[in-house]
XYZ file of C-alpha atoms in Angstrom:
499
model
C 0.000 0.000 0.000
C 1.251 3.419 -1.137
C 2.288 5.464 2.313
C 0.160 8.554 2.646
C 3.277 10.745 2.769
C 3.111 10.239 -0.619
C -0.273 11.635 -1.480
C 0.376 14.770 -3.577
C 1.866 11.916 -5.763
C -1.312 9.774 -5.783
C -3.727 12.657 -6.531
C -5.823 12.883 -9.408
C -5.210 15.837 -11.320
C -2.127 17.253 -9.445
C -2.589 19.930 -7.275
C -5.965 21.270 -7.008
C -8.390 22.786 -5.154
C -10.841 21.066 -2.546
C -14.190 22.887 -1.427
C -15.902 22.375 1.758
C -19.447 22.242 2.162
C -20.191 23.038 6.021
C -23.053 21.151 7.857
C -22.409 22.725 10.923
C -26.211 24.421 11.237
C -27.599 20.876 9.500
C -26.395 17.628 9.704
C -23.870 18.578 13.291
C -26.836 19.040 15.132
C -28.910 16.419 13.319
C -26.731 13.894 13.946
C -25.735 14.773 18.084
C -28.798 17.332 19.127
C -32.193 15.754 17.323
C -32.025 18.643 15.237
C -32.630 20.957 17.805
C -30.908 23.938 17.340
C -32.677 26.694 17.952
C -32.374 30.801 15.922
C -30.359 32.051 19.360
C -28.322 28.813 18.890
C -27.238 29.311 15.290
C -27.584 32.680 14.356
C -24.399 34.145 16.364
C -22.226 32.248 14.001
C -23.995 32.732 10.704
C -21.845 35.368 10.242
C -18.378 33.727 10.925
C -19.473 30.614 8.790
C -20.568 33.515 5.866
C -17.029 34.909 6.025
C -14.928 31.429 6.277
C -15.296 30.881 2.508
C -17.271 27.697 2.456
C -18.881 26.594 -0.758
C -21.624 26.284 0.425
C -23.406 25.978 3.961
C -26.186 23.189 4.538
C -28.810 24.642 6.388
C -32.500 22.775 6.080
C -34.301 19.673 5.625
C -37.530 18.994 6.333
C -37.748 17.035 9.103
C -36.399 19.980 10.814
C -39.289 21.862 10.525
C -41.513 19.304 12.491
C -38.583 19.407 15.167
C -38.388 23.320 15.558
C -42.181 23.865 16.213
C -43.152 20.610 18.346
C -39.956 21.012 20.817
C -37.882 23.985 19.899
C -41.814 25.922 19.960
C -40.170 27.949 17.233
C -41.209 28.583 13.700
C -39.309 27.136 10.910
C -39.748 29.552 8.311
C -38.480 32.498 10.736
C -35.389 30.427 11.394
C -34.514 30.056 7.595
C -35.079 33.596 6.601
C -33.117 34.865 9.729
C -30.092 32.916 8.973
C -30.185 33.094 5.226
C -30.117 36.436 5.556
C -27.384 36.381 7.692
C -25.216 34.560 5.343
C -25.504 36.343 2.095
C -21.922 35.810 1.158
C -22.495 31.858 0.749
C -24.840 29.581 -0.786
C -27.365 28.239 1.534
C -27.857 24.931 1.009
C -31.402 22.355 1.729
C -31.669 19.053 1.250
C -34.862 17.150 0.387
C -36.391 13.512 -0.768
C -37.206 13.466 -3.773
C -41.047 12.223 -2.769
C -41.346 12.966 0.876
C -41.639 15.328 3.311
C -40.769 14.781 6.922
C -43.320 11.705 5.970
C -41.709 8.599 6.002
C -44.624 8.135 3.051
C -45.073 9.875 0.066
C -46.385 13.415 -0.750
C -47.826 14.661 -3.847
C -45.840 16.228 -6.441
C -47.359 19.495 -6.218
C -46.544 19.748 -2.575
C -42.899 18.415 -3.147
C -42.357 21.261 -5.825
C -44.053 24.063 -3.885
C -42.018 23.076 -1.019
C -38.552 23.697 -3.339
C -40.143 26.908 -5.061
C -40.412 28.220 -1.066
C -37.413 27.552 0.202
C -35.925 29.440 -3.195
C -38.193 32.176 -2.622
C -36.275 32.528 1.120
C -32.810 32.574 0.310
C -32.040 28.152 -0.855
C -28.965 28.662 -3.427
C -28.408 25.369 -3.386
C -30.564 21.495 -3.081
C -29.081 18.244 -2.691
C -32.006 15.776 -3.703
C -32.013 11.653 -2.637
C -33.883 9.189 -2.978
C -32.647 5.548 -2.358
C -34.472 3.512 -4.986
C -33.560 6.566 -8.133
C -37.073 7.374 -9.089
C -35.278 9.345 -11.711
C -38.699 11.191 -12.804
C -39.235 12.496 -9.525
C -35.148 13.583 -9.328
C -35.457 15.424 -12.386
C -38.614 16.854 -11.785
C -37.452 18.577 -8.510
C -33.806 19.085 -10.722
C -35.716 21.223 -13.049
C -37.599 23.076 -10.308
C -34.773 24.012 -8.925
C -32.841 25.253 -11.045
C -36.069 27.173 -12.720
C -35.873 29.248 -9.597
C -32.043 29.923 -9.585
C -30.491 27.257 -7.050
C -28.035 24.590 -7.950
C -29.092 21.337 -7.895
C -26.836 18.319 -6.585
C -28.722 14.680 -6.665
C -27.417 12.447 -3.930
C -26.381 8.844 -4.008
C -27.152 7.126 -0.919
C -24.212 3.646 -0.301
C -25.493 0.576 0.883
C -23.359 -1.862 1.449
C -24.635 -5.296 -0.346
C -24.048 -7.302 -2.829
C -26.444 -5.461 -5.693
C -24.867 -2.104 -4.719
C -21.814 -2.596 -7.202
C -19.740 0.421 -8.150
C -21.020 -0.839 -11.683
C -24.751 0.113 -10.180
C -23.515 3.317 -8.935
C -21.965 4.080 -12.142
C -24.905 3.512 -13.771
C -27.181 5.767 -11.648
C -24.239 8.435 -12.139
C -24.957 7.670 -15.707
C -28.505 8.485 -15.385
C -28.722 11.530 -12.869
C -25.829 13.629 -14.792
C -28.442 13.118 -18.190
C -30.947 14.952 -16.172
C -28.715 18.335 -16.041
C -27.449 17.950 -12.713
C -25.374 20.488 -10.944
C -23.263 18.169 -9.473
C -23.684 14.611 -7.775
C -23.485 14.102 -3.946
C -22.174 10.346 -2.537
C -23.179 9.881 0.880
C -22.290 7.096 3.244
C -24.716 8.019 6.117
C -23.919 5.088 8.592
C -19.914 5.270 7.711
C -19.706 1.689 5.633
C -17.232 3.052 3.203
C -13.719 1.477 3.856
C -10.866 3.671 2.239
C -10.412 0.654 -0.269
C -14.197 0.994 -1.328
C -13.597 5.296 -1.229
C -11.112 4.782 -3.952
C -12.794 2.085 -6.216
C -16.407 3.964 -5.993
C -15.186 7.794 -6.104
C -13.395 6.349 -8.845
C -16.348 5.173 -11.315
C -18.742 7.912 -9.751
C -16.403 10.938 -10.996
C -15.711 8.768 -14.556
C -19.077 9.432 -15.117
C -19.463 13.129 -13.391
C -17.173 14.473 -16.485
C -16.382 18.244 -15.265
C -19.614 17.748 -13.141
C -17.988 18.528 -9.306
C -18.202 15.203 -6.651
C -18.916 15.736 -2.959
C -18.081 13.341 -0.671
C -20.619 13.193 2.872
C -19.163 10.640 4.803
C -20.723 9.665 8.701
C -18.055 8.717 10.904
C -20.254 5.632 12.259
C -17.143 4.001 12.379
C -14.117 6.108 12.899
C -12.720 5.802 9.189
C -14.382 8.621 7.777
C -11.239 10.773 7.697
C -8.994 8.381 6.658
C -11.802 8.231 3.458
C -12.097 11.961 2.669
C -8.600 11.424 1.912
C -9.188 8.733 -0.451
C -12.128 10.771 -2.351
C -10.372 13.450 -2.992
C -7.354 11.524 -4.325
C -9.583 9.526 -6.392
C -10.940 12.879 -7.829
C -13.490 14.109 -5.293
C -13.554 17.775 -5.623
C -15.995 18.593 -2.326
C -16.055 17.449 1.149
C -18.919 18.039 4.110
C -17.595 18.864 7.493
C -19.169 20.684 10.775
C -17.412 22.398 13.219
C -15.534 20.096 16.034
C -18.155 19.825 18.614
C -20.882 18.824 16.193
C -18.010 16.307 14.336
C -17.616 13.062 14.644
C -19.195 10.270 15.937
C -22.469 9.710 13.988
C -21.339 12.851 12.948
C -19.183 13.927 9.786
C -15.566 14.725 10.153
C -14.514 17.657 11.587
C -13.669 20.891 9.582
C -10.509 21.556 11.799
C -8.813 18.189 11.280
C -10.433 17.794 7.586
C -8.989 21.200 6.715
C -5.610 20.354 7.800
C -5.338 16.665 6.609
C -6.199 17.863 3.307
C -3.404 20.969 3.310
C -0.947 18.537 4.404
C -1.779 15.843 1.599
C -0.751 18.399 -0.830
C -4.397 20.318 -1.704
C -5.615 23.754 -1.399
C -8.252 24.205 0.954
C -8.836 28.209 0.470
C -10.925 28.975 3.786
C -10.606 31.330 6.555
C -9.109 29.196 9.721
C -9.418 32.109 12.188
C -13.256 31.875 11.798
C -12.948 28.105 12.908
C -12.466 28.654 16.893
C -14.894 31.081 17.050
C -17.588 28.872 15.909
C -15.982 25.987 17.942
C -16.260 28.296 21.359
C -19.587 29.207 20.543
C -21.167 25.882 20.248
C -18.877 24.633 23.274
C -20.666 27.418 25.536
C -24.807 26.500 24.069
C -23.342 22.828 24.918
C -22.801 23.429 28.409
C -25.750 26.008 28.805
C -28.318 23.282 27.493
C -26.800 20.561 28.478
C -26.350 18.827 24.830
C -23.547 16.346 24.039
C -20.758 17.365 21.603
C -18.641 15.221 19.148
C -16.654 12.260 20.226
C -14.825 9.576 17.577
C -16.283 6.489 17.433
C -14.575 2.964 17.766
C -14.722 0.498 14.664
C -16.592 -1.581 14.411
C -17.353 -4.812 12.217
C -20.597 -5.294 13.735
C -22.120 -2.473 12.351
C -21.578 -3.669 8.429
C -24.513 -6.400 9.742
C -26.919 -3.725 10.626
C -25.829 -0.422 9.011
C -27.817 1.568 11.556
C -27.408 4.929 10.897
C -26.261 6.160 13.988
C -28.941 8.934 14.563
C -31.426 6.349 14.741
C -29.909 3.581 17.675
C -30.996 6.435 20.487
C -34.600 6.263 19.030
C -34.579 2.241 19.277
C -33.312 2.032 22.240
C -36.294 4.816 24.094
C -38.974 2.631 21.909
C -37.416 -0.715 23.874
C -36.936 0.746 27.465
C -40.121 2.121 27.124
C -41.579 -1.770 26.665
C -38.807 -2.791 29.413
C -37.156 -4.246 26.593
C -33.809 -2.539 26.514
C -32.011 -5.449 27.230
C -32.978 -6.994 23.684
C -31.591 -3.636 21.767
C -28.964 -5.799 19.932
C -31.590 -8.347 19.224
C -33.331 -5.675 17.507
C -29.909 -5.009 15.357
C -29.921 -8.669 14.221
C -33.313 -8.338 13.400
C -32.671 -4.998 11.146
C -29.846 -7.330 9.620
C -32.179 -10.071 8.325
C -35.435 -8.106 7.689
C -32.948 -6.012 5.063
C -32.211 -8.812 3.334
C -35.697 -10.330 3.271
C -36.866 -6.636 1.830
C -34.043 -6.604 -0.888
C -31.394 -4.577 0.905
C -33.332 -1.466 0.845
C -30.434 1.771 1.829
C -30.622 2.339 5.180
C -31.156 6.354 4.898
C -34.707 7.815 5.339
C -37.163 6.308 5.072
C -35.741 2.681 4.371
C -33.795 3.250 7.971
C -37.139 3.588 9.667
C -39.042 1.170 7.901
C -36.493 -1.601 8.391
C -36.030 0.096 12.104
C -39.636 0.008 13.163
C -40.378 -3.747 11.416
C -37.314 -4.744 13.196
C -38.607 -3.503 16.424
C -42.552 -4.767 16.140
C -40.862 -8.590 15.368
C -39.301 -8.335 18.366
C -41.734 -7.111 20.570
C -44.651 -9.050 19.329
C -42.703 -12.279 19.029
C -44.286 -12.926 15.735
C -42.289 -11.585 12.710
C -44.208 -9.486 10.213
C -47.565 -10.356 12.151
C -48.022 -6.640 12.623
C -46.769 -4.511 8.956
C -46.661 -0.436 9.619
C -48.285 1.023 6.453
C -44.913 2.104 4.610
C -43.419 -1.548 4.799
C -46.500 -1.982 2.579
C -45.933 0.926 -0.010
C -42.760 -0.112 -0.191
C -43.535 -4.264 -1.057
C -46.115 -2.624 -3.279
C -43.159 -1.025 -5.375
C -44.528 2.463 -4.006
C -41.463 3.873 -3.534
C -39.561 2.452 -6.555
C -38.314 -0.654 -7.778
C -35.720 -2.232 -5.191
C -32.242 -2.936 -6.072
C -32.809 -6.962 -4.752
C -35.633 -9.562 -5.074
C -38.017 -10.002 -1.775
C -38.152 -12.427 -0.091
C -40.963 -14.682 -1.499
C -42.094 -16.394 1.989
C -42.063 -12.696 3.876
C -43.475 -11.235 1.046
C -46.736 -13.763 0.758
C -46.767 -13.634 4.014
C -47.708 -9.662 4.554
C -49.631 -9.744 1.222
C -51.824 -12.282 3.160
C -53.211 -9.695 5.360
C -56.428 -7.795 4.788
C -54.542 -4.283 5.039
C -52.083 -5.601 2.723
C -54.753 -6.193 0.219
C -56.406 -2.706 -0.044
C -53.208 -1.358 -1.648
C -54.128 -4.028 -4.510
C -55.936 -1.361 -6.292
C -54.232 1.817 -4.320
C -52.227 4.754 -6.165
C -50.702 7.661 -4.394
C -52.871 10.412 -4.237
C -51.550 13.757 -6.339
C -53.614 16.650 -5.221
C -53.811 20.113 -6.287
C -52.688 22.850 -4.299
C -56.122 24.416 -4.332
C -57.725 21.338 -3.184
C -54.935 20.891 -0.228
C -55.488 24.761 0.179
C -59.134 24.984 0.490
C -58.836 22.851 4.087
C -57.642 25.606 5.037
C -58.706 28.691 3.644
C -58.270 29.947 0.636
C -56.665 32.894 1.342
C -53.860 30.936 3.058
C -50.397 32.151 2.244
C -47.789 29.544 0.428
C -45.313 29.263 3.739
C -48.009 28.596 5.947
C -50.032 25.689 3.807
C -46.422 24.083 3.734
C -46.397 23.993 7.533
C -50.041 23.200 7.896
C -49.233 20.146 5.683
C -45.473 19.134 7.487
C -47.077 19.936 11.577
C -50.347 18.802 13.084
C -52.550 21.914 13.719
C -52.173 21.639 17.451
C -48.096 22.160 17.604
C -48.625 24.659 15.363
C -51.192 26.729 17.806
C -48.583 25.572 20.661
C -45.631 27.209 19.055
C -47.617 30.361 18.058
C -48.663 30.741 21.730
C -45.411 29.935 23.673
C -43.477 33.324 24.048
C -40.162 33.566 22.283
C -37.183 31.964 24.260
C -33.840 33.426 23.877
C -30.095 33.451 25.443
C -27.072 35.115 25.044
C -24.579 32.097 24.701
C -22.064 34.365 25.276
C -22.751 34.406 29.340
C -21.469 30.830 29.761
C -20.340 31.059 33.939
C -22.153 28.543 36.317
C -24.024 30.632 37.934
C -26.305 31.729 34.533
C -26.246 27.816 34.018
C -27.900 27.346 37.011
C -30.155 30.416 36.777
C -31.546 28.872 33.888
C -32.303 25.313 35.724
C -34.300 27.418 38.232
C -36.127 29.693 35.853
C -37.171 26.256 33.808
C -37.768 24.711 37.284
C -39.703 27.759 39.343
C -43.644 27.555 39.858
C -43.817 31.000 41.679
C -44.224 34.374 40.771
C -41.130 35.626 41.963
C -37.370 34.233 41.941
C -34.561 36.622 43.103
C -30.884 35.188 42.913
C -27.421 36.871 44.120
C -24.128 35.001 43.325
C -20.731 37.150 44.018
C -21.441 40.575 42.994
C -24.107 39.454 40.324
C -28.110 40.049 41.697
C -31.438 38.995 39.517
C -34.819 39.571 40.267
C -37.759 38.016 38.029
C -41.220 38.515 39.005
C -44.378 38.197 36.775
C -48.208 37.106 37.057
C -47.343 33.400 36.062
């Protein structure tokens, strides 16, 4: 094996330039916070990210907007235009499913594209579209809506790791997304599967096909070799990488932007980005860490077990609540298994949304009920039914009888996917009802909505990070009276109110 002291000899291209793509207001606090950073948590560093010369900075998706209005109480479309706005130097990036959102099912065209047209209309530059059975129609579709309203469009590729998902398949689906005008194509590895042997071999074939077309690389670092991989993409040709700042990194994170930055200076690339900005971010989201109590970034070990499953690793604290909540925590591994062999009974769906959940939530009913596929959530049965596109494997023919055998499983016989109009989704509610607020009404039950609207807005200055605001906060989230005085040192607060 060629030593990596030697990479600026193993580089494709000679010398060139690598762009970042930050996911530090994204996928960071996707992957370790549930998505739950709030406007007072982000927008303090919009401006520092703006200025650090990113090509771009992820910012949306739409399971995000569920998040921010049933526990953040905050609403979504105020956080978008608010940061957008404070980043006006960068692209602002979203990501979205090609036929879903924050569904795990489908939604109708015509909410799909109105949904792209908005977040264009508020600042989106930029769209990275997936969908892990390559309805191409519905790619291109959204491809052509995009980029009708002036934002770059970059279709994703979602690895699996199995024996259909070939770099030959890949190739071809390269093939076949770059014919529909593409921007640029996006490989993601979201439960880190990718060894830096499979990096090279699939980076490889993807950019063969690309052309000029740019690669990114958006690697999870599930399994600690994420790092060592950027390397490998960009020598194979990779011309992007996604990052977030260190205490969103790692882990079922991405890699860092610190150590990514510098492992790709020293390999012999130019990385042309502002590395004073970095520690300011970094301090930032250190001090709303403490203050709220959230986790921040820690490497993960390797491990082989997790080729079995591929759990991406977002998802195992969401299994594991569902089990303890039955009292069965103790079978959370037995769960894993079951993910393992329910995959390849379903034809190795991608385990990225919503083939992570579907497998996921099976997984977890077999267990629980004792009886495997006795109870069949709704989406394991659009997705037999070829709903969400053709899968990659053959089904099972046994598992497959045996959930067609059901009555519920027989009323999709004759089922298609409703497409609606948006003047027949509109007139449920009113039809004088502006574009941004249908979308919510159709992404968040009415009731969080009416929650979020009433609950006064909550904000902190992250800047005051000493132990004594820490606790002050604990006892203002705590208090039931009307009045709360505190003195600490030579600092005094009084709060008193009617509530």
């Amino acid at each position: 094996m060629t030593s990596y002291l030697d990479c600026a000899d193993r580089a494709v291209g000679g010398r060139r330039t690598i762009q970042i793509i930050d996911q530090t207001l994204r996928d960071g606090p996707q992957s370790w916070w549930g998505m739950r950073m709030r406007k007072s948590m982000g927008l303090p560093i919009a401006g520092e990210l703006d200025r650090t010369g990113f090509n771009a900075i992820d910012l949306v998706g739409s399971s995000i907007f569920e998040v921010l209005v049933r526990h953040c109480k905050e609403d979504p479309w105020d956080q978008l235009i608010s940061l957008s706005k404070a980043m006006p130097r960068t692209r602002v990036r979203a990501g979205t499913r090609s036929n879903g959102i924050v569904t795990f099912g489908l939604t109708a065209d015509s909410v799909m594209d109105l949904w792209v047209q908005r977040l264009c209309a508020h600042g989106i530059g930029s769209f990275w579209i997936y969908d892990g059975l390559f309805n191409i129609d519905k790619i291109g579709r959204l491809v052509k809506v995009a980029q009708a309203h002036g934002a770059e469009a970059v279709p994703c590729i979602l690895f699996a790791d199995s024996p259909y998902h070939t770099d030959e398949y890949y190739a071809q689906k390269t093939r076949e997304l770059v014919a529909l005008g593409a921007d640029g194509i996006e490989l993601e590895d979201a439960a880190g599967l990718l060894t830096p042997e499979r990096t090279r071999s699939l980076i490889g074939a993807i950019k063969k096909e690309a052309g000029d077309l740019p690669v990114e690389a958006h690697f999870h670092s599930n399994n600690a070799l994420s790092p060592l991989n950027y390397l490998e993409a960009v020598l194979a040709g990779a011309d992007r990488v996604h990052t977030a700042s260190r205490p969103l990194a790692a882990g079922v994170s991405l890699p860092s932007t610190e150590n990514t930055v510098a492992n790709l200076r020293y390999a012999g690339f130019d990385v042309e980005i502002d590395d004073s900005r970095l520690e300011v971010v970094e301090q930032h989201l250190l001090n709303v860490a403490k203050i709220e109590e959230l986790p921040v970034g820690r490497p993960a070990e390797f491990s082989l077990y997790q080729y079995r499953h591929q759990l991406p690793g977002g998802m195992a604290g969401t299994f594991k609540n569902q089990l303890k909540d039955r009292g069965m925590e103790h079978r959370f591994e037995e769960v894993l298994d079951e993910m393992a062999l329910i995959r390849r009974e379903l034809g190795y769906p991608v385990m990225a949304t919503p083939f992570s959940q579907l497998v996921g939530t099976q997984a977890v009913l077999n267990v629980v009920t004792g009886d495997r596929y006795s109870v069949v959530p709704d989406e394991v049965l659009l997705y037999v039914n070829g709903f969400y596109g053709e899968p990659v494997a053959p089904l099972d023919q046994d598992v497959l009888d045996k959930i067609m055998d059901s009555p519920k499983a027989k009323t999709y016989a004759e089922w298609e996917p409703p497409q609606p109009e948006l003047d027949e989704l509109r007139a449920k509610f009113g039809k004088d009802i502006s574009d941004d607020e249908l979308i919510l009404r159709l992404l968040v039950p009415e009731h969080d909505i009416e929650v979020m609207r009433a609950t006064p807005p909550r904000t902190i200055d992250y800047g005051l990070t000493s132990r004594e605001l820490a606790n002050i906060r604990k006892l203002i989230s705590t208090s039931v009276g009307a009045y709360l005085h505190v003195e600490s040192g030579g600092f005094e607060l009084t709060l008193h109110g009617d509530h």
